[in-house]
């Protein structure tokens, strides 16, 4: 049980996280739950075809098919839901929430995830936009490597936390490849007594270190969220120094509303929301 009610707060990855944080913040401003805020915020990015690493308009796999990963975790119940390699559904975070709330399972993958989504009433739609099809056709000439996940952590006025991730994963990946984002403890983690965290970047590396869980555990041992994120990156680089050359980034929000972030890159734009408004941090444009 939380002793006092903190100010609601949201943190979200990347520049596109600003719109997500604003949408999540509106849910919290209206007195909504952190879980609803996470879903609403992430839906904004999933549905935006200009974002080429998440949801509709995301980069496809090597065969030209968009395969999406997403997960959501609820602090008060410590429950979670996830989908992996989900095709033809624009809002995978909402399907992940249905997995959490409507099944005894945590993760559904591939065709099973699609059939479940359809049964839950999600329309089947083409996810490849003309633009992403064009890029896929050019891929053999110039490979892209986008895997900028929308990760979002929210804290509501009741002091409850939730976190979510959604991504189309590594561009032009092998069909069936699943990254860190739908894996609880890797792409995201929440402990309602401590805080929440989410990851973005090369999932193959993030998942080997259970990065989301590690950030929360560092917070549990007394680190502020910024320090917890930095220590997690340092732990990864100590074991695998070559990872300094790839993108990995983390966001965190403590149960008392402190924000934190760290990255292997000098710049990591991310958005933070409080009832006073939304701000970009971590980049030249901050
Ligand atoms: N972090 C997203 C991915 O690697 O799929």
Short mmCIF file of C-alpha atoms and ligand atoms in Angstrom, two decimals:
data_model
loop_
_atom_site.label_atom_id
_atom_site.label_comp_id
_atom_site.label_asym_id
_atom_site.label_seq_id
_atom_site.Cartn_x
_atom_site.Cartn_y
_atom_site.Cartn_z
CA UNK A 1 0.00 0.00 0.00
CA UNK A 2 1.36 3.44 -0.87
CA UNK A 3 1.71 5.84 2.05
CA UNK A 4 1.12 9.00 0.03
CA UNK A 5 -0.18 9.95 -3.38
CA UNK A 6 2.51 11.30 -5.71
CA UNK A 7 1.99 13.65 -8.62
CA UNK A 8 1.16 11.70 -11.80
CA UNK A 9 4.08 11.32 -14.20
CA UNK A 10 4.99 9.76 -17.55
CA UNK A 11 8.30 9.06 -19.30
CA UNK A 12 8.55 7.84 -22.88
CA UNK A 13 11.35 7.00 -25.32
CA UNK A 14 12.48 9.02 -28.34
CA UNK A 15 11.13 12.12 -30.02
CA UNK A 16 7.87 10.37 -30.89
CA UNK A 17 7.49 9.75 -27.16
CA UNK A 18 6.36 13.36 -26.78
CA UNK A 19 2.97 12.71 -28.38
CA UNK A 20 2.72 9.44 -26.44
CA UNK A 21 3.54 11.13 -23.13
CA UNK A 22 0.99 13.85 -23.82
CA UNK A 23 -1.75 11.32 -24.57
CA UNK A 24 -0.83 9.26 -21.50
CA UNK A 25 -0.70 12.43 -19.43
CA UNK A 26 -4.21 13.40 -20.46
CA UNK A 27 -5.49 10.07 -19.15
CA UNK A 28 -3.73 10.69 -15.84
CA UNK A 29 -4.89 14.31 -15.66
CA UNK A 30 -8.48 13.04 -15.92
CA UNK A 31 -7.85 10.73 -12.96
CA UNK A 32 -7.25 7.60 -15.08
CA UNK A 33 -5.12 4.59 -14.24
CA UNK A 34 -1.46 4.24 -15.18
CA UNK A 35 -2.36 1.11 -17.17
CA UNK A 36 -4.87 3.02 -19.32
CA UNK A 37 -2.35 5.83 -19.74
CA UNK A 38 0.33 3.43 -21.00
CA UNK A 39 -2.03 1.88 -23.54
CA UNK A 40 -3.39 5.24 -24.77
CA UNK A 41 0.08 6.76 -25.08
CA UNK A 42 1.55 3.84 -26.99
CA UNK A 43 -1.49 3.60 -29.29
CA UNK A 44 -0.70 7.10 -30.58
CA UNK A 45 2.71 5.99 -31.83
CA UNK A 46 1.47 2.62 -33.11
CA UNK A 47 -1.13 4.32 -35.29
CA UNK A 48 1.22 6.97 -36.70
CA UNK A 49 2.49 5.75 -40.11
CA UNK A 50 5.33 8.29 -39.99
CA UNK A 51 6.94 6.29 -37.18
CA UNK A 52 8.74 3.54 -39.08
CA UNK A 53 9.75 1.42 -36.10
CA UNK A 54 6.40 0.87 -34.36
CA UNK A 55 2.97 -0.45 -35.39
CA UNK A 56 1.33 0.64 -38.64
CA UNK A 57 4.06 1.75 -41.06
CA UNK A 58 6.78 -0.14 -39.19
CA UNK A 59 9.66 -1.61 -41.15
CA UNK A 60 8.94 -5.19 -42.29
CA UNK A 61 10.99 -8.34 -41.94
CA UNK A 62 13.23 -9.68 -44.70
CA UNK A 63 10.20 -11.07 -46.53
CA UNK A 64 8.36 -7.73 -46.53
CA UNK A 65 5.95 -8.61 -43.72
CA UNK A 66 5.55 -6.36 -40.68
CA UNK A 67 5.86 -8.39 -37.46
CA UNK A 68 5.15 -6.55 -34.23
CA UNK A 69 6.21 -7.12 -30.61
CA UNK A 70 4.56 -5.47 -27.61
CA UNK A 71 4.10 -5.93 -23.88
CA UNK A 72 2.36 -4.25 -21.00
CA UNK A 73 2.86 -4.65 -17.26
CA UNK A 74 0.56 -3.53 -14.47
CA UNK A 75 2.12 -2.51 -11.16
CA UNK A 76 -0.73 -3.16 -8.68
CA UNK A 77 -1.47 -6.71 -9.89
CA UNK A 78 2.09 -7.48 -11.06
CA UNK A 79 0.40 -8.99 -14.08
CA UNK A 80 1.65 -8.75 -17.65
CA UNK A 81 0.70 -9.51 -21.23
CA UNK A 82 2.70 -9.66 -24.44
CA UNK A 83 2.51 -10.45 -28.13
CA UNK A 84 5.41 -11.43 -30.37
CA UNK A 85 5.71 -11.53 -34.16
CA UNK A 86 2.10 -10.36 -34.48
CA UNK A 87 1.01 -9.56 -38.04
CA UNK A 88 -1.77 -7.37 -39.44
CA UNK A 89 -2.90 -5.71 -36.22
CA UNK A 90 -2.28 -2.00 -35.77
CA UNK A 91 -2.43 -1.76 -31.97
CA UNK A 92 -0.33 -4.62 -30.56
CA UNK A 93 -0.10 -3.03 -27.10
CA UNK A 94 -3.90 -3.35 -26.84
CA UNK A 95 -3.71 -7.02 -27.83
CA UNK A 96 -0.98 -7.50 -25.19
CA UNK A 97 -3.36 -6.01 -22.62
CA UNK A 98 -6.09 -8.44 -23.72
CA UNK A 99 -3.64 -11.34 -23.30
CA UNK A 100 -3.05 -10.11 -19.74
CA UNK A 101 -6.70 -9.58 -18.90
CA UNK A 102 -8.51 -12.27 -20.89
CA UNK A 103 -6.18 -15.28 -20.78
CA UNK A 104 -4.22 -17.21 -18.16
CA UNK A 105 -1.09 -16.65 -20.29
CA UNK A 106 1.50 -13.91 -20.53
CA UNK A 107 2.65 -14.12 -24.16
CA UNK A 108 1.07 -15.18 -27.43
CA UNK A 109 3.12 -15.35 -30.62
CA UNK A 110 2.76 -15.38 -34.39
CA UNK A 111 -0.40 -16.94 -35.81
CA UNK A 112 -1.84 -17.73 -32.36
CA UNK A 113 -1.50 -14.09 -31.39
CA UNK A 114 -3.21 -12.99 -34.61
CA UNK A 115 -6.09 -15.44 -34.17
CA UNK A 116 -6.55 -14.29 -30.57
CA UNK A 117 -6.55 -10.63 -31.66
CA UNK A 118 -9.19 -11.28 -34.31
CA UNK A 119 -11.34 -13.17 -31.80
CA UNK A 120 -11.06 -10.14 -29.51
CA UNK A 121 -12.44 -7.94 -32.30
CA UNK A 122 -9.27 -6.30 -33.63
CA UNK A 123 -9.52 -5.77 -37.41
CA UNK A 124 -6.92 -7.45 -39.63
CA UNK A 125 -5.21 -4.77 -41.70
CA UNK A 126 -2.16 -4.36 -43.94
CA UNK A 127 0.62 -2.76 -41.90
CA UNK A 128 2.99 -2.00 -44.75
CA UNK A 129 2.48 1.56 -45.98
CA UNK A 130 3.47 2.49 -49.56
CA UNK A 131 6.46 4.27 -48.01
CA UNK A 132 7.63 1.26 -45.98
CA UNK A 133 7.12 -1.01 -49.00
CA UNK A 134 9.35 1.32 -51.04
CA UNK A 135 12.04 1.25 -48.35
CA UNK A 136 11.84 -2.53 -48.16
CA UNK A 137 12.29 -2.74 -51.93
CA UNK A 138 15.38 -0.50 -51.65
CA UNK A 139 16.70 -2.50 -48.72
CA UNK A 140 19.14 -4.65 -50.68
CA UNK A 141 20.90 -1.47 -51.80
CA UNK A 142 20.89 0.27 -48.45
CA UNK A 143 20.01 -1.67 -45.32
CA UNK A 144 18.30 0.15 -42.48
CA UNK A 145 18.54 -0.78 -38.83
CA UNK A 146 15.71 1.07 -37.10
CA UNK A 147 14.52 -0.49 -33.87
CA UNK A 148 13.37 2.57 -31.96
CA UNK A 149 10.82 1.10 -29.59
CA UNK A 150 8.15 3.20 -27.95
CA UNK A 151 8.64 2.46 -24.28
CA UNK A 152 6.48 4.27 -21.76
CA UNK A 153 6.19 4.20 -17.97
CA UNK A 154 3.37 5.96 -16.12
CA UNK A 155 2.58 6.71 -12.50
CA UNK A 156 -1.00 7.62 -11.60
CA UNK A 157 -2.50 9.71 -8.82
CA UNK A 158 -3.13 6.57 -6.74
CA UNK A 159 0.61 5.86 -6.76
CA UNK A 160 0.28 2.92 -9.15
CA UNK A 161 2.73 2.25 -11.96
CA UNK A 162 2.48 0.59 -15.36
CA UNK A 163 4.84 0.19 -18.30
CA UNK A 164 4.59 -0.79 -21.94
CA UNK A 165 6.66 -1.31 -25.09
CA UNK A 166 5.71 -1.64 -28.74
CA UNK A 167 7.90 -2.07 -31.81
CA UNK A 168 8.20 -3.52 -35.28
CA UNK A 169 11.65 -4.65 -34.14
CA UNK A 170 14.83 -4.76 -36.11
CA UNK A 171 14.19 -3.68 -39.70
CA UNK A 172 14.43 -6.53 -42.24
CA UNK A 173 14.94 -9.11 -39.49
CA UNK A 174 14.62 -12.82 -40.12
CA UNK A 175 10.95 -13.81 -40.06
CA UNK A 176 10.05 -14.91 -36.54
CA UNK A 177 12.77 -12.88 -34.86
CA UNK A 178 11.58 -11.54 -31.51
CA UNK A 179 13.39 -8.77 -29.65
CA UNK A 180 13.45 -7.64 -26.05
CA UNK A 181 10.25 -5.58 -26.15
CA UNK A 182 7.68 -8.32 -25.41
CA UNK A 183 9.88 -10.00 -22.80
CA UNK A 184 8.97 -9.08 -19.23
CA UNK A 185 12.15 -8.14 -17.38
CA UNK A 186 14.03 -7.28 -20.57
CA UNK A 187 12.10 -4.67 -22.56
CA UNK A 188 10.11 -3.54 -19.53
CA UNK A 189 9.54 -4.22 -15.88
CA UNK A 190 7.47 -2.78 -13.04
CA UNK A 191 7.51 -3.32 -9.32
CA UNK A 192 4.77 -1.20 -7.81
CA UNK A 193 6.78 -0.79 -4.58
CA UNK A 194 9.84 0.50 -6.42
CA UNK A 195 9.39 1.84 -9.97
CA UNK A 196 9.21 0.92 -13.62
CA UNK A 197 11.60 0.80 -16.56
CA UNK A 198 11.59 0.29 -20.32
CA UNK A 199 14.31 -0.31 -22.89
CA UNK A 200 14.95 0.55 -26.53
CA UNK A 201 17.72 -0.38 -28.92
CA UNK A 202 19.19 -3.66 -30.06
CA UNK A 203 16.99 -6.25 -28.42
CA UNK A 204 19.43 -9.13 -28.87
CA UNK A 205 21.80 -7.42 -26.43
CA UNK A 206 19.19 -5.93 -24.06
CA UNK A 207 17.55 -9.31 -23.46
CA UNK A 208 20.83 -10.99 -22.49
CA UNK A 209 21.04 -8.67 -19.49
CA UNK A 210 17.38 -8.52 -18.36
CA UNK A 211 17.85 -4.77 -18.56
CA UNK A 212 14.36 -3.68 -17.43
CA UNK A 213 14.52 -5.89 -14.35
CA UNK A 214 18.05 -4.75 -13.54
CA UNK A 215 17.09 -1.06 -13.61
CA UNK A 216 14.25 -1.72 -11.16
CA UNK A 217 16.51 -3.80 -8.93
CA UNK A 218 19.10 -1.01 -8.84
CA UNK A 219 16.30 1.37 -7.80
CA UNK A 220 15.22 -1.11 -5.12
CA UNK A 221 18.75 -1.04 -3.72
CA UNK A 222 18.57 2.75 -3.36
CA UNK A 223 19.70 4.20 -6.71
CA UNK A 224 17.85 7.15 -8.18
CA UNK A 225 16.34 6.25 -11.58
CA UNK A 226 19.10 8.04 -13.53
CA UNK A 227 21.79 6.16 -11.63
CA UNK A 228 19.90 2.88 -11.99
CA UNK A 229 19.82 3.32 -15.78
CA UNK A 230 23.50 4.32 -15.92
CA UNK A 231 24.53 1.32 -13.80
CA UNK A 232 22.59 -1.02 -16.05
CA UNK A 233 24.34 0.31 -19.15
CA UNK A 234 27.67 0.07 -17.30
CA UNK A 235 26.92 -3.57 -16.34
CA UNK A 236 26.24 -4.40 -20.00
CA UNK A 237 29.37 -2.65 -21.25
CA UNK A 238 31.57 -4.23 -18.57
CA UNK A 239 30.64 -7.69 -19.85
CA UNK A 240 30.40 -6.83 -23.56
CA UNK A 241 32.51 -3.72 -24.34
CA UNK A 242 31.72 -3.92 -28.08
CA UNK A 243 28.16 -2.95 -27.22
CA UNK A 244 29.36 0.65 -26.80
CA UNK A 245 29.00 0.91 -30.59
CA UNK A 246 25.34 -0.08 -30.73
CA UNK A 247 22.29 1.78 -29.50
CA UNK A 248 20.80 0.74 -26.20
CA UNK A 249 18.83 3.12 -24.02
CA UNK A 250 16.74 2.92 -20.88
CA UNK A 251 14.07 5.01 -19.17
CA UNK A 252 12.89 4.71 -15.58
CA UNK A 253 10.31 6.22 -13.27
CA UNK A 254 10.37 5.68 -9.52
CA UNK A 255 7.25 5.23 -7.43
CA UNK A 256 7.83 8.73 -6.01
CA UNK A 257 7.83 10.29 -9.50
CA UNK A 258 11.55 10.75 -10.25
CA UNK A 259 12.62 10.29 -13.87
CA UNK A 260 15.79 8.68 -15.18
CA UNK A 261 17.39 7.68 -18.48
CA UNK A 262 20.72 6.52 -19.88
CA UNK A 263 22.07 5.38 -23.21
CA UNK A 264 25.15 4.05 -24.97
CA UNK A 265 24.80 7.12 -27.21
CA UNK A 266 25.66 10.71 -26.23
CA UNK A 267 22.09 11.72 -27.07
CA UNK A 268 18.90 9.89 -26.21
CA UNK A 269 15.80 12.04 -26.72
CA UNK A 270 12.96 11.12 -24.41
CA UNK A 271 9.83 12.83 -23.15
CA UNK A 272 8.76 13.45 -19.57
CA UNK A 273 5.27 14.56 -18.57
CA UNK A 274 4.00 16.03 -15.32
CA UNK A 275 0.77 17.99 -14.77
CA UNK A 276 2.87 21.12 -15.53
CA UNK A 277 3.40 19.89 -19.12
CA UNK A 278 5.62 17.79 -21.35
CA UNK A 279 9.34 18.31 -21.90
CA UNK A 280 11.94 16.71 -24.13
CA UNK A 281 15.18 15.68 -22.44
CA UNK A 282 18.40 14.05 -23.54
CA UNK A 283 19.04 15.73 -26.87
CA UNK A 284 20.25 18.93 -28.48
CA UNK A 285 16.62 19.86 -29.00
CA UNK A 286 15.78 19.49 -25.32
N1 LIG B 1 14.29 -3.12 -28.94
C1 LIG B 1 13.52 -3.51 -30.01
C2 LIG B 1 14.00 -4.70 -30.72
O1 LIG B 1 15.19 -4.97 -30.75
O2 LIG B 1 13.21 -5.38 -31.31
#
